[in-house]
Amino acid sequence: GAGVSQSPSNKVTEKGKDVELRCDPISGHTALYWYRQSLGQGLEFLIYFQGNSAPDKSGLPSDRFSAERTGGSVSTLTIQRTQQEDSAVYLCASSLVQYPGQGEKLFFGSGTQLSVL
Amino acid sequence: EDKVVQSPLSLVVHEGDTVTLNCSYEVTNFRSLLWYKQEKKAPTFLFMLTSSGIEKKSGRLSSILDKKELFSILNITATQTGDSAVYPCAGSNSGYALNFGKGTSLLVTP
């Protein structure tokens, strides 16, 4: 597709369940980011993938959060044993450039709204 | 700790008004200040500012950076209802992550 695709667009789950969120970046984009936006808050960096390099996981809030990127393309963000404070919009972004901090080159998906009951 | 603070957090204006949105930042190893427009969920890029005093302009939108005072403003002239959105700014440093503010929620009424 032409843009960053995320699925599902909405996910409602019960506290304690595991969830998987998917991101399909723009074809050819080597850099992929996950951000989280809680209600009334700014976007919060979670994790960064660049090509085949080890990901930058410095933003992951706890060990219940993990992400992988298979074949340098599709990425999955997994949240284990979900808690109510995990409720947020999870946004994925991809970029063609390989240099850090090049925010003007980021293309965001429409996000997944996660609600933990 | 890096931080980006925006003001006001929300704003309601009438069509045709001019608005000024503010973004102050404290970012270690600062590289650039970015403005986005966020309608529904996906932010879209507006401006990237790296040098003080040089205005970036796109149609009715313009932005400028003051690296001495550590702030930026986004101006929107002759506002239209289609300008209604959240406008986050973000600080960029030498790392991979952008440090976002909470955004200013702008509502333009007919």
Tab-separated table of C-alpha atoms in Angstrom:
chain	number	residue	atom	x	y	z
A	1	GLY	CA	0.000	0.000	0.000
A	2	ALA	CA	0.929	3.660	-0.194
A	3	GLY	CA	1.131	4.326	3.526
A	4	VAL	CA	1.935	2.746	6.859
A	5	SER	CA	-0.725	0.207	7.695
A	6	GLN	CA	-1.625	-0.814	11.242
A	7	SER	CA	-3.990	-3.466	12.484
A	8	PRO	CA	-6.273	-3.789	14.227
A	9	SER	CA	-7.510	-0.205	14.315
A	10	ASN	CA	-9.255	-0.911	17.619
A	11	LYS	CA	-8.640	-3.597	20.197
A	12	VAL	CA	-10.570	-4.176	23.388
A	13	THR	CA	-9.121	-6.726	25.779
A	14	GLU	CA	-9.450	-7.863	29.347
A	15	LYS	CA	-6.832	-7.137	31.960
A	16	GLY	CA	-4.238	-9.906	32.040
A	17	LYS	CA	-4.623	-10.964	28.412
A	18	ASP	CA	-1.838	-10.709	25.825
A	19	VAL	CA	-2.260	-8.564	22.710
A	20	GLU	CA	-0.395	-8.276	19.423
A	21	LEU	CA	-0.397	-5.117	17.329
A	22	ARG	CA	0.803	-5.179	13.755
A	23	CYS	CA	2.561	-2.591	11.616
A	24	ASP	CA	3.218	-2.854	7.887
A	25	PRO	CA	5.617	-0.038	6.918
A	26	ILE	CA	5.973	1.678	3.590
A	27	SER	CA	7.802	-0.605	1.164
A	28	GLY	CA	11.527	0.075	1.149
A	29	HIS	CA	11.563	1.976	4.448
A	30	THR	CA	14.331	0.564	6.586
A	31	ALA	CA	13.575	2.470	9.788
A	32	LEU	CA	10.510	1.634	11.877
A	33	TYR	CA	9.331	3.208	15.138
A	34	TRP	CA	6.635	2.467	17.687
A	35	TYR	CA	5.162	5.287	19.758
A	36	ARG	CA	2.399	5.292	22.349
A	37	GLN	CA	-0.072	8.103	23.073
A	38	SER	CA	-2.077	7.955	26.271
A	39	LEU	CA	-5.134	10.160	26.663
A	40	GLY	CA	-4.123	13.807	27.033
A	41	GLN	CA	-0.431	13.031	26.674
A	42	GLY	CA	2.180	13.495	23.974
A	43	LEU	CA	3.579	10.703	21.857
A	44	GLU	CA	5.971	8.521	23.840
A	45	PHE	CA	8.794	6.665	22.076
A	46	LEU	CA	8.810	2.899	22.594
A	47	ILE	CA	11.201	1.165	20.194
A	48	TYR	CA	13.192	1.721	16.981
A	49	PHE	CA	14.283	-0.765	14.299
A	50	GLN	CA	16.863	0.043	11.634
A	51	GLY	CA	17.552	-2.600	9.004
A	52	ASN	CA	19.206	-5.657	10.517
A	53	SER	CA	20.726	-3.759	13.448
A	54	ALA	CA	19.785	-4.499	17.024
A	55	PRO	CA	16.684	-2.477	17.933
A	56	ASP	CA	16.748	0.466	20.314
A	57	LYS	CA	14.401	-0.722	23.067
A	58	SER	CA	15.138	2.111	25.460
A	59	GLY	CA	11.548	3.400	25.483
A	60	LEU	CA	9.774	0.169	26.381
A	61	PRO	CA	8.038	0.820	29.734
A	62	SER	CA	8.318	-2.689	31.164
A	63	ASP	CA	9.361	-6.233	30.298
A	64	ARG	CA	5.733	-6.984	29.429
A	65	PHE	CA	6.350	-5.082	26.198
A	66	SER	CA	8.292	-6.594	23.315
A	67	ALA	CA	8.522	-6.081	19.586
A	68	GLU	CA	9.978	-7.837	16.629
A	69	ARG	CA	10.453	-7.062	13.006
A	70	THR	CA	10.513	-9.973	10.607
A	71	GLY	CA	12.412	-9.822	7.341
A	72	GLY	CA	13.069	-6.130	7.813
A	73	SER	CA	9.455	-5.319	7.041
A	74	VAL	CA	6.376	-6.101	9.151
A	75	SER	CA	6.640	-5.422	12.876
A	76	THR	CA	4.609	-6.799	15.762
A	77	LEU	CA	4.339	-5.133	19.161
A	78	THR	CA	3.319	-7.575	21.881
A	79	ILE	CA	2.007	-6.608	25.291
A	80	GLN	CA	1.780	-9.458	27.776
A	81	ARG	CA	-0.531	-9.528	30.793
A	82	THR	CA	-2.131	-6.220	29.825
A	83	GLN	CA	-2.920	-3.653	32.501
A	84	GLN	CA	-5.425	-0.814	32.412
A	85	GLU	CA	-2.606	1.730	32.191
A	86	ASP	CA	-1.617	0.160	28.861
A	87	SER	CA	-4.762	1.675	27.327
A	88	ALA	CA	-3.566	4.107	24.671
A	89	VAL	CA	-3.171	4.653	20.939
A	90	TYR	CA	-0.156	2.760	19.621
A	91	LEU	CA	1.337	4.460	16.566
A	92	CYS	CA	3.831	3.020	14.144
A	93	ALA	CA	5.995	5.128	11.851
A	94	SER	CA	8.475	4.300	9.118
A	95	SER	CA	11.226	6.205	7.404
A	96	LEU	CA	13.512	5.792	4.428
A	97	VAL	CA	16.413	7.647	5.952
A	98	GLN	CA	18.925	5.969	8.178
A	99	TYR	CA	19.957	8.882	10.338
A	100	PRO	CA	18.557	9.441	13.799
A	101	GLY	CA	16.322	12.359	14.633
A	102	GLN	CA	15.150	12.941	11.055
A	103	GLY	CA	11.601	13.519	12.128
A	104	GLU	CA	10.562	15.230	8.941
A	105	LYS	CA	10.918	11.942	7.149
A	106	LEU	CA	8.593	9.977	9.418
A	107	PHE	CA	5.337	8.622	8.034
A	108	PHE	CA	2.863	7.574	10.697
A	109	GLY	CA	0.151	4.970	10.512
A	110	SER	CA	-3.356	5.581	11.825
A	111	GLY	CA	-2.651	3.714	15.025
A	112	THR	CA	-4.286	1.027	17.110
A	113	GLN	CA	-6.595	2.172	19.890
A	114	LEU	CA	-6.056	-0.306	22.727
A	115	SER	CA	-8.589	-0.441	25.546
A	116	VAL	CA	-7.876	-2.690	28.525
A	117	LEU	CA	-10.955	-3.334	30.666
B	1	GLU	CA	15.573	15.056	31.511
B	2	ASP	CA	14.464	16.394	28.131
B	3	LYS	CA	11.075	18.047	28.000
B	4	VAL	CA	8.833	19.835	25.533
B	5	VAL	CA	6.023	22.056	26.811
B	6	GLN	CA	3.267	23.470	24.652
B	7	SER	CA	0.801	26.251	25.312
B	8	PRO	CA	-2.035	26.724	25.258
B	9	LEU	CA	-3.206	23.116	25.537
B	10	SER	CA	-6.477	24.018	23.872
B	11	LEU	CA	-7.801	26.918	21.894
B	12	VAL	CA	-11.143	27.828	20.298
B	13	VAL	CA	-11.232	30.517	17.627
B	14	HIS	CA	-13.560	31.732	14.891
B	15	GLU	CA	-12.882	31.237	11.219
B	16	GLY	CA	-10.645	33.986	9.920
B	17	ASP	CA	-8.806	34.525	13.198
B	18	THR	CA	-5.023	34.287	13.478
B	19	VAL	CA	-3.585	31.928	16.090
B	20	THR	CA	-0.149	31.486	17.622
B	21	LEU	CA	0.859	28.191	19.186
B	22	ASN	CA	3.849	28.001	21.504
B	23	CYS	CA	6.443	25.291	22.070
B	24	SER	CA	9.284	25.533	24.567
B	25	TYR	CA	11.918	22.849	24.812
B	26	GLU	CA	14.814	21.574	26.839
B	27	VAL	CA	16.588	18.978	24.712
B	28	THR	CA	20.134	17.742	25.241
B	29	ASN	CA	22.226	17.772	22.029
B	30	PHE	CA	19.414	19.578	20.259
B	31	ARG	CA	19.245	19.106	16.470
B	32	SER	CA	15.840	20.357	15.373
B	33	LEU	CA	12.311	21.302	16.382
B	34	LEU	CA	9.460	19.771	14.447
B	35	TRP	CA	5.784	20.648	14.125
B	36	TYR	CA	3.085	18.163	13.193
B	37	LYS	CA	-0.655	18.271	12.584
B	38	GLN	CA	-2.611	15.407	14.124
B	39	GLU	CA	-6.128	14.798	12.870
B	40	LYS	CA	-7.757	11.737	14.403
B	41	LYS	CA	-4.666	9.640	15.092
B	42	ALA	CA	-1.862	9.944	12.524
B	43	PRO	CA	0.470	12.971	12.842
B	44	THR	CA	1.548	14.533	9.576
B	45	PHE	CA	4.707	16.580	9.232
B	46	LEU	CA	4.481	20.376	8.907
B	47	PHE	CA	7.881	21.971	9.554
B	48	MET	CA	11.384	21.209	10.705
B	49	LEU	CA	13.391	24.080	12.190
B	50	THR	CA	17.103	23.968	12.821
B	51	SER	CA	18.257	27.584	12.694
B	52	SER	CA	17.162	30.541	14.769
B	53	GLY	CA	15.236	33.372	13.188
B	54	ILE	CA	14.560	31.750	9.830
B	55	GLU	CA	10.855	31.540	9.157
B	56	LYS	CA	9.455	28.470	7.458
B	57	LYS	CA	6.240	29.092	5.569
B	58	SER	CA	3.631	26.944	3.893
B	59	GLY	CA	0.487	28.706	2.776
B	60	ARG	CA	-1.251	30.166	5.821
B	61	LEU	CA	1.092	28.377	8.224
B	62	SER	CA	4.473	29.642	9.342
B	63	SER	CA	6.919	28.797	12.071
B	64	ILE	CA	10.087	30.166	13.585
B	65	LEU	CA	12.662	28.994	16.101
B	66	ASP	CA	14.527	30.891	18.823
B	67	LYS	CA	17.475	28.762	19.948
B	68	LYS	CA	18.587	31.291	22.527
B	69	GLU	CA	15.259	31.324	24.354
B	70	LEU	CA	14.536	27.667	23.485
B	71	PHE	CA	11.123	28.065	21.957
B	72	SER	CA	9.246	27.960	18.698
B	73	ILE	CA	5.927	29.338	17.513
B	74	LEU	CA	3.510	28.114	14.891
B	75	ASN	CA	1.279	30.769	13.332
B	76	ILE	CA	-1.876	30.090	11.386
B	77	THR	CA	-3.481	33.052	9.640
B	78	ALA	CA	-7.042	33.283	8.315
B	79	THR	CA	-7.979	30.044	10.078
B	80	GLN	CA	-10.429	27.639	8.483
B	81	THR	CA	-12.502	24.838	10.009
B	82	GLY	CA	-10.145	22.382	8.318
B	83	ASP	CA	-7.354	23.651	10.555
B	84	SER	CA	-9.099	22.072	13.548
B	85	ALA	CA	-6.648	19.465	14.855
B	86	VAL	CA	-4.051	18.821	17.507
B	87	TYR	CA	-0.657	20.383	16.778
B	88	PRO	CA	2.194	18.565	18.535
B	89	CYS	CA	5.739	19.854	18.440
B	90	ALA	CA	8.759	17.626	19.022
B	91	GLY	CA	12.404	18.104	19.865
B	92	SER	CA	15.004	16.072	18.053
B	93	ASN	CA	18.483	15.271	19.361
B	94	SER	CA	21.255	12.967	18.242
B	95	GLY	CA	19.232	9.883	19.146
B	96	TYR	CA	16.505	8.045	17.310
B	97	ALA	CA	13.510	9.204	19.306
B	98	LEU	CA	11.535	12.403	19.016
B	99	ASN	CA	10.487	14.060	22.288
B	100	PHE	CA	6.902	15.211	21.813
B	101	GLY	CA	4.889	17.802	23.681
B	102	LYS	CA	1.252	17.149	24.587
B	103	GLY	CA	0.050	19.200	21.642
B	104	THR	CA	-2.302	22.172	21.321
B	105	SER	CA	-5.878	21.222	20.476
B	106	LEU	CA	-7.241	23.833	18.078
B	107	LEU	CA	-10.925	24.140	17.270
B	108	VAL	CA	-11.947	26.589	14.563
B	109	THR	CA	-15.657	27.380	14.624
B	110	PRO	CA	-17.617	28.630	11.603
